Amino acid sequence: MKDPLLIEVTRGSVVESVHRVDIALVDGTGKLVEAWGDSGRPTLPRSSLKPIQATPLVSEGIVASNGLTDEQLAISCASHGGEPRHVQIVDRWLEQMGYSHAALECGSHLPSHSAAARDLIASGVNADSRHNNCSGKHTGFLCMAQHLGVNVAGYLSPDHPVMKKLVTPAIEDFCRVNLSDQTPGIDGCGIPVWSIPLSHLAGGWSQLRARGSGRRLLEAMAREPFLVAGTERACTRIIELAGGDAVVKTGAEGVFCGVDLRTGHAFALKTRDGEARGAEVATEWLLDRLGCIDFAAPRLLRNWSGETVGEIRVSKNQN
């Protein structure tokens, strides 16, 4: 087993910080082909699991029966910045189903995109659940509940039909795990979050590309990268750089997953310190190895005046 991937943060000639990254890389069948650090570490996937959680929209025929668009599918997989287009798509989808934003149980926060947050504050309008970065996923859950013909209230509960009949079985199926003996944690948006070995999470992403339901979502994300995250966000930037060759999705606490749409090779990674910047650089480095993007130059570190003062890079001593 290789050591964890080391991401160095330099200032001048000094290495100021180091992020250690565990990585599992699998082939198109889900077989582990390369690993750095502990590829079997139990991991809370957080938002990197969103495309798998959204697969019932396709597998249950909801896309066809509701005429769902690429925009709606991409936003269901998103951790969006709460920019106007993100909110508008969620709002239209809710209206299409006959719901208001009050049906969303994800809670509210200001848009994570700073300019959108400033504009909202300046308008005198309070943030609501539509601005939550997970509102697209939750709107998808409402769509699943409506399809099942069940009461939407309480859809966050592990025992609600949306979770029990659709979402949790999809996670078990794609990631090849048995969650029946686990007591889930609670994610930031209120849904159950399960512990999954990193290699199985990577395998779940390979299955997204291998199966029709997953591939339909990946294609929507590739066609609508802005909706997956937003302005100056890593997921959007990386998907755009890949030009249709790869799709990625971040998760909180330094998680990142992705898949090469040409070969089916997929990965899951997590920084041991939970730091996102290390995960982003590791993702770009890995996609370069797969031939999906060009990661020739390290990321520059700048001070408040815009002066370059260091860089964020893969360690020169990396094996």
GROMACS .gro file of C-alpha atoms in nm:
model
  319
    1MET     CA    1   0.000   0.000   0.000
    2LYS     CA    2   0.126   0.345  -0.088
    3ASP     CA    3   0.148   0.625   0.164
    4PRO     CA    4  -0.128   0.886   0.162
    5LEU     CA    5  -0.099   1.144  -0.114
    6LEU     CA    6   0.069   1.453   0.032
    7ILE     CA    7  -0.056   1.798  -0.067
    8GLU     CA    8   0.185   2.072   0.038
    9VAL     CA    9   0.101   2.436   0.102
   10THR     CA   10   0.411   2.653   0.064
   11ARG     CA   11   0.484   3.011   0.160
   12GLY     CA   12   0.803   3.134   0.002
   13SER     CA   13   1.047   2.844   0.019
   14VAL     CA   14   0.888   2.690   0.329
   15VAL     CA   15   0.631   2.409   0.337
   16GLU     CA   16   0.380   2.562   0.579
   17SER     CA   17   0.115   2.288   0.585
   18VAL     CA   18   0.064   1.934   0.457
   19HIS     CA   19  -0.267   1.762   0.381
   20ARG     CA   20  -0.265   1.381   0.379
   21VAL     CA   21  -0.516   1.227   0.140
   22ASP     CA   22  -0.651   0.872   0.133
   23ILE     CA   23  -0.756   0.768  -0.219
   24ALA     CA   24  -0.927   0.465  -0.373
   25LEU     CA   25  -0.915   0.429  -0.752
   26VAL     CA   26  -1.126   0.157  -0.916
   27ASP     CA   27  -1.182   0.040  -1.272
   28GLY     CA   28  -1.513   0.030  -1.456
   29THR     CA   29  -1.619  -0.285  -1.274
   30GLY     CA   30  -1.548  -0.139  -0.930
   31LYS     CA   31  -1.226  -0.336  -0.878
   32LEU     CA   32  -0.962  -0.151  -0.678
   33VAL     CA   33  -0.666  -0.084  -0.907
   34GLU     CA   34  -0.464   0.171  -0.711
   35ALA     CA   35  -0.469   0.322  -0.363
   36TRP     CA   36  -0.292   0.583  -0.158
   37GLY     CA   37  -0.316   0.561   0.219
   38ASP     CA   38  -0.613   0.373   0.365
   39SER     CA   39  -0.854   0.293   0.079
   40GLY     CA   40  -1.082   0.102   0.316
   41ARG     CA   41  -1.128   0.378   0.572
   42PRO     CA   42  -1.489   0.428   0.684
   43THR     CA   43  -1.602   0.754   0.528
   44LEU     CA   44  -1.908   0.975   0.557
   45PRO     CA   45  -1.955   1.066   0.189
   46ARG     CA   46  -2.166   1.373   0.263
   47SER     CA   47  -2.266   1.553  -0.060
   48SER     CA   48  -2.044   1.338  -0.281
   49LEU     CA   49  -2.324   1.079  -0.260
   50LYS     CA   50  -2.587   1.307  -0.415
   51PRO     CA   51  -2.579   1.156  -0.767
   52ILE     CA   52  -2.638   0.808  -0.620
   53GLN     CA   53  -2.917   0.941  -0.396
   54ALA     CA   54  -3.079   1.091  -0.705
   55THR     CA   55  -3.077   0.771  -0.914
   56PRO     CA   56  -3.435   0.671  -0.819
   57LEU     CA   57  -3.553   0.972  -1.019
   58VAL     CA   58  -3.437   0.781  -1.326
   59SER     CA   59  -3.471   0.416  -1.226
   60GLU     CA   60  -3.829   0.462  -1.100
   61GLY     CA   61  -3.939   0.631  -1.423
   62ILE     CA   62  -3.991   0.970  -1.257
   63VAL     CA   63  -3.783   1.152  -1.517
   64ALA     CA   64  -4.006   1.021  -1.793
   65SER     CA   65  -4.340   1.065  -1.614
   66ASN     CA   66  -4.260   1.417  -1.492
   67GLY     CA   67  -4.065   1.533  -1.795
   68LEU     CA   68  -3.762   1.625  -1.585
   69THR     CA   69  -3.492   1.823  -1.763
   70ASP     CA   70  -3.112   1.823  -1.749
   71GLU     CA   71  -3.139   2.134  -1.532
   72GLN     CA   72  -3.355   1.956  -1.277
   73LEU     CA   73  -3.137   1.645  -1.273
   74ALA     CA   74  -2.818   1.848  -1.234
   75ILE     CA   75  -2.964   2.057  -0.951
   76SER     CA   76  -3.076   1.737  -0.775
   77CYS     CA   77  -2.707   1.637  -0.759
   78ALA     CA   78  -2.582   1.983  -0.665
   79SER     CA   79  -2.427   2.164  -0.374
   80HIS     CA   80  -2.514   2.494  -0.534
   81GLY     CA   81  -2.417   2.848  -0.440
   82GLY     CA   82  -2.769   2.985  -0.414
   83GLU     CA   83  -2.720   3.207  -0.716
   84PRO     CA   84  -3.035   3.333  -0.893
   85ARG     CA   85  -3.039   3.059  -1.159
   86HIS     CA   86  -3.005   2.786  -0.895
   87VAL     CA   87  -3.295   2.926  -0.693
   88GLN     CA   88  -3.511   2.980  -1.001
   89ILE     CA   89  -3.477   2.616  -1.111
   90VAL     CA   90  -3.565   2.487  -0.765
   91ASP     CA   91  -3.859   2.730  -0.747
   92ARG     CA   92  -3.998   2.624  -1.086
   93TRP     CA   93  -3.964   2.256  -0.998
   94LEU     CA   94  -4.150   2.306  -0.670
   95GLU     CA   95  -4.422   2.497  -0.853
   96GLN     CA   96  -4.446   2.220  -1.113
   97MET     CA   97  -4.524   1.975  -0.830
   98GLY     CA   98  -4.761   2.210  -0.650
   99TYR     CA   99  -4.536   2.274  -0.349
  100SER     CA  100  -4.394   2.587  -0.192
  101HIS     CA  101  -4.046   2.608  -0.043
  102ALA     CA  102  -4.207   2.540   0.296
  103ALA     CA  103  -4.219   2.171   0.199
  104LEU     CA  104  -3.838   2.156   0.193
  105GLU     CA  105  -3.701   2.030   0.525
  106CYS     CA  106  -3.335   2.113   0.460
  107GLY     CA  107  -3.334   2.438   0.658
  108SER     CA  108  -3.217   2.773   0.528
  109HIS     CA  109  -2.894   2.967   0.506
  110LEU     CA  110  -2.763   3.259   0.306
  111PRO     CA  111  -2.632   3.171  -0.041
  112SER     CA  112  -2.282   3.033  -0.018
  113HIS     CA  113  -2.191   3.246  -0.322
  114SER     CA  114  -2.084   3.572  -0.158
  115ALA     CA  115  -2.218   3.809  -0.425
  116ALA     CA  116  -2.556   3.634  -0.425
  117ALA     CA  117  -2.564   3.660  -0.045
  118ARG     CA  118  -2.483   4.032  -0.057
  119ASP     CA  119  -2.751   4.094  -0.319
  120LEU     CA  120  -3.010   3.906  -0.115
  121ILE     CA  121  -2.928   4.103   0.199
  122ALA     CA  122  -2.939   4.431   0.005
  123SER     CA  123  -3.283   4.341  -0.133
  124GLY     CA  124  -3.423   4.303   0.217
  125VAL     CA  125  -3.542   3.949   0.140
  126ASN     CA  126  -3.470   3.678   0.394
  127ALA     CA  127  -3.295   3.360   0.287
  128ASP     CA  128  -3.518   3.054   0.282
  129SER     CA  129  -3.481   2.682   0.211
  130ARG     CA  130  -3.443   2.738  -0.165
  131HIS     CA  131  -3.108   2.909  -0.097
  132ASN     CA  132  -2.979   2.605   0.093
  133ASN     CA  133  -2.703   2.441  -0.111
  134CYS     CA  134  -2.891   2.109  -0.086
  135SER     CA  135  -3.233   2.239  -0.196
  136GLY     CA  136  -3.212   2.068  -0.535
  137LYS     CA  137  -3.157   1.728  -0.377
  138HIS     CA  138  -3.445   1.785  -0.138
  139THR     CA  139  -3.673   1.893  -0.422
  140GLY     CA  140  -3.584   1.561  -0.585
  141PHE     CA  141  -3.687   1.382  -0.267
  142LEU     CA  142  -4.025   1.560  -0.277
  143CYS     CA  143  -4.061   1.442  -0.635
  144MET     CA  144  -3.992   1.083  -0.522
  145ALA     CA  145  -4.250   1.114  -0.242
  146GLN     CA  146  -4.510   1.243  -0.486
  147HIS     CA  147  -4.431   0.952  -0.720
  148LEU     CA  148  -4.484   0.704  -0.433
  149GLY     CA  149  -4.810   0.876  -0.339
  150VAL     CA  150  -4.704   0.922   0.023
  151ASN     CA  151  -4.714   1.215   0.262
  152VAL     CA  152  -4.405   1.426   0.199
  153ALA     CA  153  -4.377   1.541   0.561
  154GLY     CA  154  -4.086   1.381   0.745
  155TYR     CA  155  -3.910   1.264   0.428
  156LEU     CA  156  -3.578   1.313   0.611
  157SER     CA  157  -3.642   1.018   0.840
  158PRO     CA  158  -3.463   0.690   0.762
  159ASP     CA  159  -3.805   0.522   0.801
  160HIS     CA  160  -3.989   0.746   0.555
  161PRO     CA  161  -4.072   0.559   0.230
  162VAL     CA  162  -3.851   0.793   0.025
  163MET     CA  163  -3.546   0.686   0.225
  164LYS     CA  164  -3.649   0.331   0.316
  165LYS     CA  165  -3.778   0.222  -0.026
  166LEU     CA  166  -3.572   0.429  -0.267
  167VAL     CA  167  -3.269   0.623  -0.146
  168THR     CA  168  -3.105   0.388   0.106
  169PRO     CA  169  -3.149   0.079  -0.117
  170ALA     CA  170  -2.989   0.275  -0.403
  171ILE     CA  171  -2.686   0.352  -0.184
  172GLU     CA  172  -2.657  -0.014  -0.082
  173ASP     CA  173  -2.693  -0.131  -0.441
  174PHE     CA  174  -2.448   0.109  -0.605
  175CYS     CA  175  -2.184   0.095  -0.331
  176ARG     CA  176  -2.231  -0.277  -0.258
  177VAL     CA  177  -2.274  -0.228   0.114
  178ASN     CA  178  -2.521  -0.351   0.376
  179LEU     CA  179  -2.641  -0.062   0.590
  180SER     CA  180  -2.901  -0.254   0.791
  181ASP     CA  181  -2.681  -0.281   1.101
  182GLN     CA  182  -2.577   0.085   1.097
  183THR     CA  183  -2.731   0.372   1.284
  184PRO     CA  184  -2.692   0.668   1.049
  185GLY     CA  185  -2.561   1.007   1.144
  186ILE     CA  186  -2.743   1.323   1.040
  187ASP     CA  187  -2.606   1.533   0.757
  188GLY     CA  188  -2.599   1.912   0.760
  189CYS     CA  189  -2.922   1.926   0.560
  190GLY     CA  190  -3.094   1.676   0.790
  191ILE     CA  191  -3.089   1.353   0.587
  192PRO     CA  192  -2.934   1.026   0.708
  193VAL     CA  193  -2.560   0.995   0.638
  194TRP     CA  194  -2.403   0.649   0.630
  195SER     CA  195  -2.045   0.534   0.677
  196ILE     CA  196  -1.909   0.370   0.362
  197PRO     CA  197  -1.555   0.235   0.299
  198LEU     CA  198  -1.370   0.465   0.061
  199SER     CA  199  -1.317   0.188  -0.195
  200HIS     CA  200  -1.689   0.107  -0.197
  201LEU     CA  201  -1.772   0.473  -0.246
  202ALA     CA  202  -1.540   0.476  -0.547
  203GLY     CA  203  -1.712   0.160  -0.669
  204GLY     CA  204  -2.048   0.334  -0.639
  205TRP     CA  205  -1.922   0.607  -0.867
  206SER     CA  206  -1.803   0.351  -1.122
  207GLN     CA  207  -2.153   0.205  -1.116
  208LEU     CA  208  -2.299   0.550  -1.186
  209ARG     CA  209  -2.124   0.539  -1.521
  210ALA     CA  210  -2.201   0.171  -1.582
  211ARG     CA  211  -2.578   0.189  -1.528
  212GLY     CA  212  -2.834   0.379  -1.728
  213SER     CA  213  -2.988   0.554  -1.430
  214GLY     CA  214  -2.653   0.683  -1.309
  215ARG     CA  215  -2.524   0.771  -1.653
  216ARG     CA  216  -2.830   0.986  -1.721
  217LEU     CA  217  -2.747   1.194  -1.412
  218LEU     CA  218  -2.376   1.218  -1.497
  219GLU     CA  219  -2.462   1.337  -1.846
  220ALA     CA  220  -2.688   1.607  -1.702
  221MET     CA  221  -2.410   1.719  -1.466
  222ALA     CA  222  -2.161   1.729  -1.754
  223ARG     CA  223  -2.399   1.937  -1.964
  224GLU     CA  224  -2.490   2.172  -1.677
  225PRO     CA  225  -2.170   2.215  -1.472
  226PHE     CA  226  -2.274   2.557  -1.339
  227LEU     CA  227  -2.576   2.403  -1.170
  228VAL     CA  228  -2.364   2.143  -0.988
  229ALA     CA  229  -2.192   2.416  -0.785
  230GLY     CA  230  -2.165   2.764  -0.935
  231THR     CA  231  -1.939   3.062  -0.994
  232GLU     CA  232  -1.574   3.006  -0.895
  233ARG     CA  233  -1.653   2.666  -0.744
  234ALA     CA  234  -1.426   2.363  -0.777
  235CYS     CA  235  -1.680   2.112  -0.910
  236THR     CA  236  -1.802   2.348  -1.182
  237ARG     CA  237  -1.449   2.444  -1.283
  238ILE     CA  238  -1.321   2.085  -1.296
  239ILE     CA  239  -1.620   1.951  -1.490
  240GLU     CA  240  -1.578   2.235  -1.741
  241LEU     CA  241  -1.205   2.163  -1.770
  242ALA     CA  242  -1.278   1.796  -1.838
  243GLY     CA  243  -1.497   1.890  -2.136
  244GLY     CA  244  -1.732   1.594  -2.099
  245ASP     CA  245  -1.462   1.339  -2.012
  246ALA     CA  246  -1.521   1.340  -1.636
  247VAL     CA  247  -1.771   1.439  -1.368
  248VAL     CA  248  -1.684   1.513  -1.006
  249LYS     CA  249  -1.869   1.596  -0.687
  250THR     CA  250  -1.740   1.725  -0.359
  251GLY     CA  251  -1.855   1.643  -0.009
  252ALA     CA  252  -1.800   1.823   0.321
  253GLU     CA  253  -1.491   1.755   0.533
  254GLY     CA  254  -1.252   1.704   0.244
  255VAL     CA  255  -1.434   1.438   0.041
  256PHE     CA  256  -1.422   1.428  -0.339
  257CYS     CA  257  -1.546   1.167  -0.587
  258GLY     CA  258  -1.535   1.146  -0.963
  259VAL     CA  259  -1.550   0.923  -1.267
  260ASP     CA  260  -1.380   0.910  -1.606
  261LEU     CA  261  -1.678   0.890  -1.843
  262ARG     CA  262  -1.463   0.733  -2.115
  263THR     CA  263  -1.326   0.434  -1.923
  264GLY     CA  264  -1.539   0.408  -1.608
  265HIS     CA  265  -1.239   0.451  -1.378
  266ALA     CA  266  -1.368   0.618  -1.063
  267PHE     CA  267  -1.221   0.747  -0.739
  268ALA     CA  268  -1.312   0.852  -0.391
  269LEU     CA  269  -1.076   1.049  -0.169
  270LYS     CA  270  -1.072   1.222   0.167
  271THR     CA  271  -0.825   1.449   0.338
  272ARG     CA  272  -0.743   1.330   0.688
  273ASP     CA  273  -0.776   1.682   0.827
  274GLY     CA  274  -1.107   1.748   0.646
  275GLU     CA  275  -0.960   2.039   0.451
  276ALA     CA  276  -1.122   2.104   0.111
  277ARG     CA  277  -0.825   2.269  -0.060
  278GLY     CA  278  -0.618   1.952  -0.031
  279ALA     CA  279  -0.903   1.745  -0.171
  280GLU     CA  280  -0.945   1.977  -0.468
  281VAL     CA  281  -0.578   1.964  -0.564
  282ALA     CA  282  -0.569   1.586  -0.517
  283THR     CA  283  -0.873   1.555  -0.745
  284GLU     CA  284  -0.712   1.763  -1.019
  285TRP     CA  285  -0.388   1.565  -0.990
  286LEU     CA  286  -0.574   1.234  -1.015
  287LEU     CA  287  -0.780   1.345  -1.315
  288ASP     CA  288  -0.457   1.450  -1.484
  289ARG     CA  289  -0.319   1.099  -1.429
  290LEU     CA  290  -0.635   0.963  -1.592
  291GLY     CA  291  -0.591   1.198  -1.887
  292CYS     CA  292  -0.913   1.392  -1.826
  293ILE     CA  293  -0.761   1.735  -1.755
  294ASP     CA  294  -0.424   1.907  -1.772
  295PHE     CA  295  -0.281   1.968  -1.425
  296ALA     CA  296   0.060   2.096  -1.528
  297ALA     CA  297   0.088   2.388  -1.286
  298PRO     CA  298   0.036   2.400  -0.908
  299ARG     CA  299  -0.237   2.621  -0.762
  300LEU     CA  300  -0.098   2.958  -0.664
  301LEU     CA  301  -0.143   3.098  -0.315
  302ARG     CA  302  -0.203   3.474  -0.310
  303ASN     CA  303  -0.228   3.733  -0.035
  304TRP     CA  304  -0.500   3.999  -0.003
  305SER     CA  305  -0.312   4.226  -0.248
  306GLY     CA  306  -0.312   3.957  -0.514
  307GLU     CA  307   0.060   3.892  -0.480
  308THR     CA  308   0.173   3.531  -0.531
  309VAL     CA  309   0.322   3.414  -0.200
  310GLY     CA  310   0.324   3.036  -0.238
  311GLU     CA  311   0.154   2.738  -0.395
  312ILE     CA  312  -0.059   2.434  -0.322
  313ARG     CA  313   0.095   2.129  -0.486
  314VAL     CA  314   0.144   1.755  -0.473
  315SER     CA  315   0.458   1.682  -0.273
  316LYS     CA  316   0.772   1.647  -0.483
  317ASN     CA  317   0.860   1.345  -0.267
  318GLN     CA  318   0.531   1.167  -0.345
  319ASN     CA  319   0.566   0.801  -0.437
   0.00000   0.00000   0.00000
